[in-house]
XYZ file of C-alpha atoms in Angstrom:
540
model
C 30.550 14.929 -14.500
C 32.178 14.316 -11.133
C 34.187 17.256 -9.804
C 37.626 15.993 -8.819
C 39.633 17.151 -5.805
C 43.373 17.080 -6.633
C 45.748 16.864 -3.696
C 48.514 19.141 -4.977
C 46.920 22.552 -4.508
C 48.561 25.501 -2.738
C 47.238 25.897 0.751
C 45.881 29.170 2.079
C 48.330 30.643 4.606
C 47.182 29.535 8.076
C 48.403 32.554 9.998
C 45.676 35.164 10.428
C 45.657 38.327 12.424
C 42.788 40.381 13.655
C 44.940 43.508 13.501
C 44.302 46.132 10.844
C 46.123 45.438 7.590
C 45.435 48.869 6.095
C 46.854 51.925 7.799
C 44.191 54.232 9.137
C 41.367 51.781 8.439
C 39.942 48.960 10.507
C 40.385 46.255 7.857
C 41.487 42.970 9.435
C 42.993 39.948 7.747
C 39.668 38.155 8.180
C 37.925 41.003 6.332
C 40.446 40.740 3.547
C 40.006 36.988 3.373
C 36.227 37.252 3.195
C 36.571 39.813 0.425
C 38.733 37.394 -1.543
C 36.151 34.687 -1.016
C 33.415 37.026 -2.198
C 35.306 37.871 -5.381
C 35.826 34.208 -6.176
C 32.196 33.374 -5.475
C 31.002 36.313 -7.594
C 32.776 34.954 -10.667
C 31.712 31.406 -9.837
C 28.103 32.513 -9.587
C 28.382 34.349 -12.905
C 29.670 31.199 -14.598
C 27.105 28.865 -13.047
C 24.190 31.149 -13.821
C 25.277 31.651 -17.423
C 25.270 27.942 -18.311
C 21.597 27.826 -19.450
C 22.282 30.532 -22.034
C 25.922 29.611 -22.705
C 26.445 25.839 -22.356
C 30.099 26.245 -23.269
C 30.610 27.882 -19.856
C 29.859 24.591 -18.087
C 33.379 23.226 -18.519
C 34.996 26.355 -17.127
C 32.507 26.459 -14.229
C 33.246 22.823 -13.398
C 36.958 23.521 -13.433
C 36.570 26.509 -11.139
C 34.445 24.569 -8.632
C 36.883 21.654 -8.791
C 39.884 23.848 -8.006
C 38.054 25.650 -5.200
C 36.824 22.407 -3.645
C 40.375 21.036 -3.532
C 41.522 23.766 -1.144
C 43.071 22.595 2.141
C 41.617 25.580 4.014
C 38.679 24.370 6.148
C 37.249 27.882 6.523
C 37.262 28.431 2.775
C 35.642 25.061 2.200
C 32.895 25.935 4.683
C 32.293 29.200 2.870
C 32.235 27.419 -0.500
C 29.788 24.747 0.635
C 27.458 27.228 2.293
C 27.610 29.565 -0.680
C 26.597 26.843 -3.135
C 23.662 25.860 -0.932
C 22.572 29.457 -0.293
C 22.622 30.252 -4.028
C 20.547 27.155 -4.858
C 23.447 25.277 -6.454
C 23.210 22.248 -4.181
C 23.266 20.014 -7.256
C 26.722 21.400 -8.085
C 27.840 20.909 -4.485
C 26.811 17.265 -4.455
C 28.905 16.564 -7.551
C 32.034 17.273 -5.538
C 33.500 13.881 -4.663
C 35.370 14.905 -1.543
C 35.784 13.345 1.921
C 35.856 16.874 3.336
C 32.392 17.585 1.910
C 31.035 14.308 3.282
C 32.444 15.194 6.687
C 30.921 18.661 6.589
C 27.495 17.405 5.544
C 27.511 14.691 8.188
C 29.161 16.352 11.190
C 28.587 20.092 10.802
C 25.686 20.778 8.480
C 23.903 17.649 9.754
C 21.513 17.803 6.833
C 20.300 14.243 6.423
C 18.644 14.863 3.074
C 21.725 16.479 1.563
C 23.945 13.734 2.945
C 21.627 11.092 1.490
C 21.672 12.859 -1.892
C 25.471 13.047 -1.717
C 25.823 9.320 -1.103
C 23.269 8.459 -3.793
C 24.920 10.845 -6.280
C 28.280 9.172 -5.719
C 26.940 5.626 -6.018
C 27.231 4.760 -2.332
C 23.721 3.432 -1.986
C 24.200 1.256 1.087
C 25.413 4.212 3.108
C 22.612 6.360 1.660
C 20.095 3.756 2.814
C 21.615 3.464 6.273
C 21.620 7.259 6.659
C 17.905 7.460 5.947
C 17.090 4.368 7.989
C 18.730 5.880 11.063
C 16.794 9.102 10.628
C 13.531 7.258 10.099
C 14.049 5.160 13.242
C 15.689 7.867 15.367
C 14.811 8.063 19.054
C 14.369 11.826 18.657
C 10.973 13.437 18.272
C 10.409 13.307 14.506
C 7.148 13.863 12.638
C 5.681 10.571 11.441
C 5.394 11.807 7.840
C 9.118 12.573 7.818
C 9.902 9.136 9.230
C 7.883 7.475 6.470
C 9.625 9.574 3.823
C 13.038 8.601 5.239
C 12.164 4.911 5.263
C 10.935 5.145 1.671
C 14.252 6.662 0.609
C 16.158 4.067 2.624
C 14.242 1.262 0.917
C 15.012 2.648 -2.547
C 18.688 3.065 -1.675
C 19.059 -0.468 -0.329
C 17.317 -1.774 -3.459
C 19.830 0.087 -5.637
C 22.702 -1.202 -3.524
C 21.453 -4.785 -3.913
C 21.311 -4.352 -7.686
C 24.907 -3.134 -7.656
C 25.897 -6.149 -5.584
C 27.645 -4.219 -2.822
C 30.122 -1.347 -2.749
C 33.895 -1.002 -2.508
C 33.627 0.791 0.815
C 30.569 1.645 2.825
C 32.425 4.700 4.147
C 35.552 6.251 2.677
C 35.368 9.618 4.392
C 37.552 10.378 7.399
C 35.642 11.145 10.565
C 37.114 14.623 10.990
C 37.410 15.840 14.543
C 36.203 19.342 15.302
C 38.852 21.380 17.078
C 37.684 24.877 18.042
C 35.072 24.670 15.332
C 37.641 23.903 12.620
C 37.813 20.862 10.397
C 40.856 18.810 11.255
C 42.478 16.058 9.196
C 44.342 14.571 12.111
C 41.716 11.842 12.696
C 42.536 8.559 10.963
C 40.365 7.460 8.066
C 37.865 4.822 9.129
C 37.030 2.277 6.470
C 34.374 -0.328 6.919
C 33.857 -3.637 5.212
C 31.492 -3.457 2.273
C 28.115 -5.134 2.953
C 27.499 -8.435 1.220
C 24.527 -9.042 -1.030
C 22.903 -11.110 1.740
C 23.366 -8.298 4.272
C 21.862 -5.816 1.835
C 18.930 -8.160 1.307
C 18.320 -8.403 5.048
C 18.546 -4.608 5.382
C 16.047 -4.193 2.536
C 13.605 -6.647 4.131
C 13.900 -5.006 7.545
C 13.263 -1.523 6.190
C 10.385 -2.803 4.042
C 8.674 -4.263 7.110
C 9.297 -1.089 9.124
C 7.874 1.000 6.298
C 4.730 -1.137 5.981
C 3.995 -0.738 9.688
C 4.804 2.988 9.591
C 2.368 3.516 6.711
C -0.339 1.745 8.675
C 0.521 3.998 11.607
C 0.008 6.975 9.300
C -3.458 5.737 8.402
C -4.318 5.144 12.052
C -3.109 8.661 12.885
C -5.305 10.188 10.184
C -8.281 8.096 11.296
C -7.737 9.112 14.932
C -8.201 12.774 14.028
C -11.929 12.166 13.662
C -12.421 10.363 16.970
C -13.213 12.139 20.260
C -10.194 13.219 22.286
C -11.450 11.098 25.149
C -10.829 7.989 23.023
C -7.106 8.695 22.797
C -5.137 10.465 25.540
C -2.426 13.031 24.790
C 0.434 10.628 25.470
C -0.862 8.132 22.928
C -1.529 10.825 20.348
C 2.012 12.094 20.839
C 3.456 8.609 20.416
C 1.379 8.075 17.293
C 2.486 11.411 15.816
C 6.211 11.502 16.601
C 7.540 7.964 17.101
C 7.471 4.582 15.421
C 5.026 2.373 17.292
C 5.483 -1.396 17.155
C 2.950 -3.449 15.214
C 1.704 -5.129 18.401
C 1.110 -1.807 20.165
C -0.508 -0.327 17.065
C -3.032 -3.155 17.026
C -3.714 -3.450 20.752
C -3.507 0.224 21.803
C -4.842 2.023 18.752
C -6.490 0.133 15.871
C -8.586 -2.308 17.934
C -9.786 0.181 20.622
C -10.707 2.697 17.906
C -12.673 0.028 15.985
C -10.520 0.432 12.865
C -11.371 -3.022 11.591
C -9.892 -2.569 8.093
C -6.544 -1.521 9.551
C -6.619 -4.408 12.010
C -6.849 -6.818 9.075
C -4.057 -5.023 7.242
C -1.849 -5.327 10.312
C -2.550 -9.057 10.557
C -1.609 -9.315 6.880
C 1.593 -7.294 7.327
C 2.682 -9.254 10.402
C 1.717 -12.643 8.965
C -0.643 -13.406 11.845
C -3.073 -16.159 10.843
C -5.795 -16.042 13.497
C -8.989 -17.365 11.826
C -11.316 -16.459 14.698
C -10.097 -12.857 14.865
C -10.130 -12.504 11.084
C -13.698 -13.810 10.937
C -14.842 -11.401 13.645
C -13.176 -8.443 11.933
C -14.783 -9.189 8.572
C -18.236 -9.661 10.089
C -17.728 -6.340 11.896
C -16.856 -4.583 8.628
C -19.941 -5.960 6.869
C -22.170 -5.199 9.845
C -20.899 -1.601 9.963
C -22.067 -1.030 6.396
C -25.520 -2.558 6.919
C -26.392 -1.475 10.464
C -28.371 0.116 11.877
C -31.264 -0.727 9.572
C -34.858 -1.902 9.528
C -36.627 -4.496 7.371
C -40.020 -6.058 6.802
C -38.464 -9.456 6.065
C -38.099 -11.922 8.970
C -35.456 -13.774 6.932
C -33.342 -10.621 6.458
C -33.898 -9.670 10.109
C -32.606 -13.051 11.307
C -29.595 -13.127 8.997
C -28.407 -9.578 9.706
C -28.723 -9.877 13.477
C -26.942 -13.242 13.485
C -24.054 -11.706 11.539
C -23.944 -8.770 13.943
C -24.006 -11.103 16.947
C -20.688 -12.613 15.860
C -19.140 -9.179 15.209
C -17.968 -6.302 17.401
C -20.727 -3.971 16.173
C -23.354 -3.159 18.790
C -26.078 -1.962 16.393
C -28.880 -4.262 15.284
C -31.645 -4.662 12.719
C -35.258 -3.776 13.527
C -38.164 -5.853 12.262
C -40.985 -3.646 11.007
C -44.566 -4.405 11.891
C -47.871 -3.237 10.476
C -47.785 -0.322 12.915
C -44.628 1.161 11.329
C -45.062 4.923 10.913
C -42.641 5.389 8.038
C -39.701 7.001 9.843
C -36.637 7.432 7.641
C -34.169 6.456 10.352
C -32.595 3.952 10.369
C -32.296 3.056 6.680
C -34.595 0.482 5.132
C -32.600 -2.631 4.225
C -34.782 -3.251 1.171
C -33.706 0.058 -0.405
C -30.247 -1.387 -1.055
C -28.409 1.910 -0.500
C -25.849 -0.025 1.541
C -24.770 -2.237 -1.383
C -22.508 0.253 -3.270
C -20.789 1.328 -0.051
C -20.208 -2.242 1.079
C -19.026 -3.307 -2.363
C -16.504 -0.439 -2.586
C -15.170 -1.055 0.918
C -14.733 -4.824 0.536
C -13.190 -4.455 -2.925
C -10.730 -1.787 -1.805
C -9.687 -3.733 1.290
C -9.545 -7.004 -0.622
C -7.104 -5.555 -3.152
C -4.777 -4.636 -0.288
C -5.004 -8.070 1.328
C -5.366 -10.655 -1.422
C -2.283 -11.827 -3.285
C 0.141 -10.341 -0.748
C 1.263 -13.633 0.735
C -1.373 -13.668 3.475
C -4.576 -14.653 1.661
C -5.997 -16.012 4.909
C -6.824 -12.376 5.773
C -9.251 -12.425 2.820
C -11.136 -15.662 3.594
C -13.058 -16.320 0.402
C -15.437 -18.966 1.735
C -16.404 -16.886 4.770
C -17.002 -13.845 2.583
C -19.075 -15.891 0.141
C -21.287 -17.008 3.024
C -21.715 -13.469 4.307
C -21.996 -11.555 1.029
C -24.221 -14.077 -0.730
C -26.229 -14.308 2.478
C -26.799 -10.546 2.397
C -27.694 -10.737 -1.275
C -30.245 -13.493 -0.658
C -31.677 -11.671 2.336
C -32.025 -8.524 0.226
C -33.669 -10.450 -2.616
C -36.079 -12.119 -0.192
C -36.926 -8.791 1.429
C -37.711 -7.219 -1.940
C -39.878 -10.145 -2.980
C -41.805 -10.176 0.300
C -42.475 -6.429 0.086
C -43.504 -6.497 -3.579
C -47.014 -7.176 -4.827
C -45.590 -9.221 -7.700
C -42.740 -11.688 -7.749
C -40.739 -9.616 -10.228
C -37.293 -10.367 -8.803
C -36.016 -13.789 -7.891
C -32.628 -14.656 -6.449
C -31.469 -16.322 -9.655
C -32.137 -13.125 -11.640
C -30.707 -10.548 -9.260
C -27.414 -8.735 -9.753
C -24.515 -11.017 -8.658
C -22.608 -8.191 -6.965
C -20.801 -10.499 -4.478
C -19.269 -12.430 -7.381
C -18.119 -9.202 -9.014
C -16.403 -8.137 -5.779
C -14.188 -11.235 -5.852
C -13.326 -10.741 -9.510
C -12.495 -7.077 -8.958
C -10.202 -8.087 -6.090
C -8.362 -10.462 -8.415
C -9.541 -13.908 -7.299
C -9.179 -16.493 -10.080
C -12.279 -18.145 -11.473
C -10.931 -21.582 -10.593
C -10.514 -20.565 -6.946
C -13.948 -18.960 -6.925
C -15.680 -22.010 -8.316
C -14.001 -24.208 -5.702
C -15.044 -21.861 -2.919
C -18.647 -21.503 -4.162
C -18.848 -25.277 -4.515
C -17.576 -25.762 -0.961
C -20.018 -23.256 0.515
C -23.147 -24.054 -1.478
C -22.819 -27.667 -2.513
C -20.097 -29.935 -1.110
C -20.812 -28.939 2.491
C -24.564 -29.210 2.030
C -25.154 -25.483 1.759
C -24.655 -24.675 5.409
C -24.456 -20.916 5.593
C -23.598 -18.361 8.213
C -26.278 -19.494 10.633
C -25.414 -23.171 10.300
C -29.058 -23.948 9.581
C -28.644 -25.637 6.222
C -31.375 -24.517 3.847
C -32.579 -21.479 5.820
C -31.189 -19.072 3.207
C -32.097 -20.890 0.025
C -32.829 -24.310 -1.332
C -30.743 -26.387 -3.714
C -31.921 -24.410 -6.748
C -30.733 -21.152 -5.248
C -27.367 -22.609 -4.338
C -26.853 -24.162 -7.760
C -27.869 -20.858 -9.336
C -25.003 -19.145 -7.494
C -22.555 -21.777 -8.737
C -23.999 -21.462 -12.225
C -23.322 -17.720 -12.217
C -19.633 -18.389 -11.623
C -19.462 -20.882 -14.485
C -21.410 -18.686 -16.865
C -19.285 -15.612 -16.207
C -16.080 -17.671 -16.409
C -17.016 -18.987 -19.844
C -18.288 -15.593 -20.985
C -15.030 -13.913 -19.982
C -12.811 -16.640 -21.437
C -14.555 -16.525 -24.807
C -15.408 -12.822 -24.910
C -13.033 -12.221 -27.834
C -15.385 -14.240 -30.034
C -18.384 -12.445 -28.500
C -20.078 -15.654 -27.489
C -23.010 -15.390 -25.168
C -24.574 -17.931 -22.873
C -28.009 -18.166 -21.360
C -29.703 -15.566 -23.550
C -26.917 -12.976 -23.434
C -26.833 -12.481 -19.687
C -23.225 -13.703 -19.448
C -22.037 -10.953 -21.804
C -23.585 -8.241 -19.621
C -22.010 -9.697 -16.515
C -18.586 -9.784 -18.132
C -18.358 -6.136 -19.193
C -16.237 -5.189 -16.205
C -13.645 -7.918 -16.832
C -13.577 -8.383 -20.604
C -10.217 -6.709 -21.264
C -7.579 -8.760 -23.031
C -5.608 -9.750 -19.929
C -8.724 -10.922 -18.108
C -9.819 -12.871 -21.181
C -6.449 -14.588 -21.517
C -6.251 -15.413 -17.804
C -9.800 -16.769 -17.741
C -9.201 -18.873 -20.860
C -5.969 -20.353 -19.470
C -7.676 -21.204 -16.183
C -10.616 -22.738 -18.013
C -8.374 -24.828 -20.275
C -6.424 -26.123 -17.288
C -9.626 -26.994 -15.431
C -10.939 -28.892 -18.449
C -7.670 -30.714 -19.175
C -7.490 -31.956 -15.605
C -10.873 -33.591 -16.125
C -12.406 -31.991 -13.049
C -14.537 -29.178 -14.458
C -16.747 -31.051 -16.892
C -17.300 -33.893 -14.450
C -18.284 -31.340 -11.827
C -20.847 -29.824 -14.171
C -22.275 -33.314 -14.659
C -22.674 -33.592 -10.874
C -24.581 -30.301 -10.797
C -26.872 -31.448 -13.622
C -27.516 -34.765 -11.892
C -28.452 -32.918 -8.692
C -30.936 -30.834 -10.638
C -32.466 -33.906 -12.274
C -33.053 -35.536 -8.896
C -34.200 -32.371 -7.108
C -37.659 -31.203 -6.198
C -38.968 -27.686 -6.647
C -40.045 -25.203 -9.282
C -39.936 -27.063 -12.599
C -39.478 -23.923 -14.683
C -36.531 -22.697 -12.641
C -35.056 -26.186 -12.515
C -35.320 -26.480 -16.279
C -33.768 -23.047 -16.781
C -30.801 -23.879 -14.558
C -30.272 -27.217 -16.248
C -30.260 -25.533 -19.655
C -27.722 -23.001 -18.434
C -25.334 -25.719 -17.191
C -25.774 -27.633 -20.441
C -25.143 -24.548 -22.602
C -21.982 -23.645 -20.702
C -20.777 -27.248 -20.935
C -21.376 -27.377 -24.687
C -19.597 -24.085 -25.250
C -16.580 -25.205 -23.222
C -16.350 -28.463 -25.190
C -16.492 -26.576 -28.495
C -13.876 -23.976 -27.555
C -11.236 -25.867 -25.559
C-alpha cells in the first residue's frame, strides 16, 4: 500500500534554542528533540520488525510511518528518512509518496539507485529511466560496469513507460532550494509535460543502442586485460574503464588494433555497417586464427590454408612437410583435426550473435560455405593422402560446416540456395577462384545432397524415416526436436509448392547423368537424390 502524506498535520515548533532546558544540566532543545525522535523511531522499529511474526501490526506500522512522513519539519523528515535506510527499511521508505522524499533523495542523499527505485515504485517509469540514463552517460568518472547496469535499468524503465503509454507528469516534485542546509518549500513546483509514446520510443531506442555499444566495450575491456600493457597505453585503458567510448573509437582505437576480430564483427552488426570487404577479411582472419600455425603433408591443404591466410590479417602460415620431417609436435598437424571443434564452437557462438539480428550481412553464408567447406575438403584430402588406404572420402566425411549453419539458425531453404550458388550455379568457383581445384562436380553435388538429405530427414523425423541407408537420421540428431521438425517441414512444403525444389533436384540428377568420373560414387549420389525426391513427393 502507498503511504499517504496528509497536509493537515501539526507542525513542529520552529523556534529552537541551544540553551539548557533543564536546570543544572546541559540538555539543549536539540538534545530534547533528538530524544523525542529516538522514542518515536524506537516504537516504529518495534512495529516494523514485528510484522513477520504479527502481520496484524502492518496496518498500525503503515499508519505510524504515514503520520511521521507528513510532518512539515525538514529536520525530522531527514531523521526519518535516514533512520529507515540505516535500519534496512528502505522498502518502507520508498512507499512514501511524498515530494519532500523525492527532493531529499535527489538533491541531498543523491542516491541514484534509491531515486530510481522510488520513481519505479510510484509508477513514474519515464523519470526512472531518465535518472538511470543520465547516470549511465554521466561525464564523471564512473566504472564501466556501473554504467552498463544503469543503462540496463534505464532501458527496462523506458520499456515500462512505453507500455503505460506515458505518464501524467514526468516530475511532480518541487525542486526544493537548500537554505543553510534546510529543506525549503519556497521554490515553486516545476511540472513538465508528460512524454508522448513516440518520445518514449525514441528514448528506448537510444538507450538500447548505447547499451549495446557499452556491452561490447565491456567485452573489449575484459579482452584487453590479457594483452601486453604496451599494446594499450594508460590513457586508453582509463577511457575504456571509466567512460563510454563511441562505437567508431571502440573499433578504430581498441578492437581492430588488438585483433579482436569477433568484436569487430559485432560492432559492424550493432552499427549497421555493411562493408563486404572488411567483413570478408574479418571472417577469414577468425578462421585462420583457429587453423594457424599448422603443418600438413597435403599440397592441396597447404595451398588452400595459405591462400585463406593471405586474404586475412593473420601473419601465421601453413608449413608443407617433406620426407625429411623429424616429427616435431609444433606447430599442430592439420590432419589431426584438433582445430575443428574449436573452430566450430567459435563460428557457431559468433554466428548466433550476428545472424537474425537485422544485419545478416555480417554472417555472409556463401563466403563461410566457401571457407568452411574448403577447410573440410582440404582436411579430407590430407587424410586420404596420408593414409595407406582410401578409407575416408569427402562424400562420407562428417558435414560439420553444414551443422554449424543449422546450429546458428539458418533455414534449410536459405542453406540450399547458398550451397547451390557456391557449388553449382556459379560453376563451383571456391575461395581461390580456380574452379575445380578443391573438388570436382561429384564432390560439389555431394555437398548439396547433404543439405537436401538432412532437410528431408529433419522434416520427416517424427515418422522416423531414413534416407540413404540411415545416414540422414544420424545427421539429424542435433536438430530433431519438435520445433526444428515443424520449421523444416514448413520450409520444405513451401519449397515444393513453389515448384522450385523438385525441379532443382531434377537438374542435379541430369548433371550427374551427363558427368564423368567414378561410376560407383556417381551412382550412389544419383540414388540419394532420387530417394530424397521420392520421399518428398510421398510426404508433401
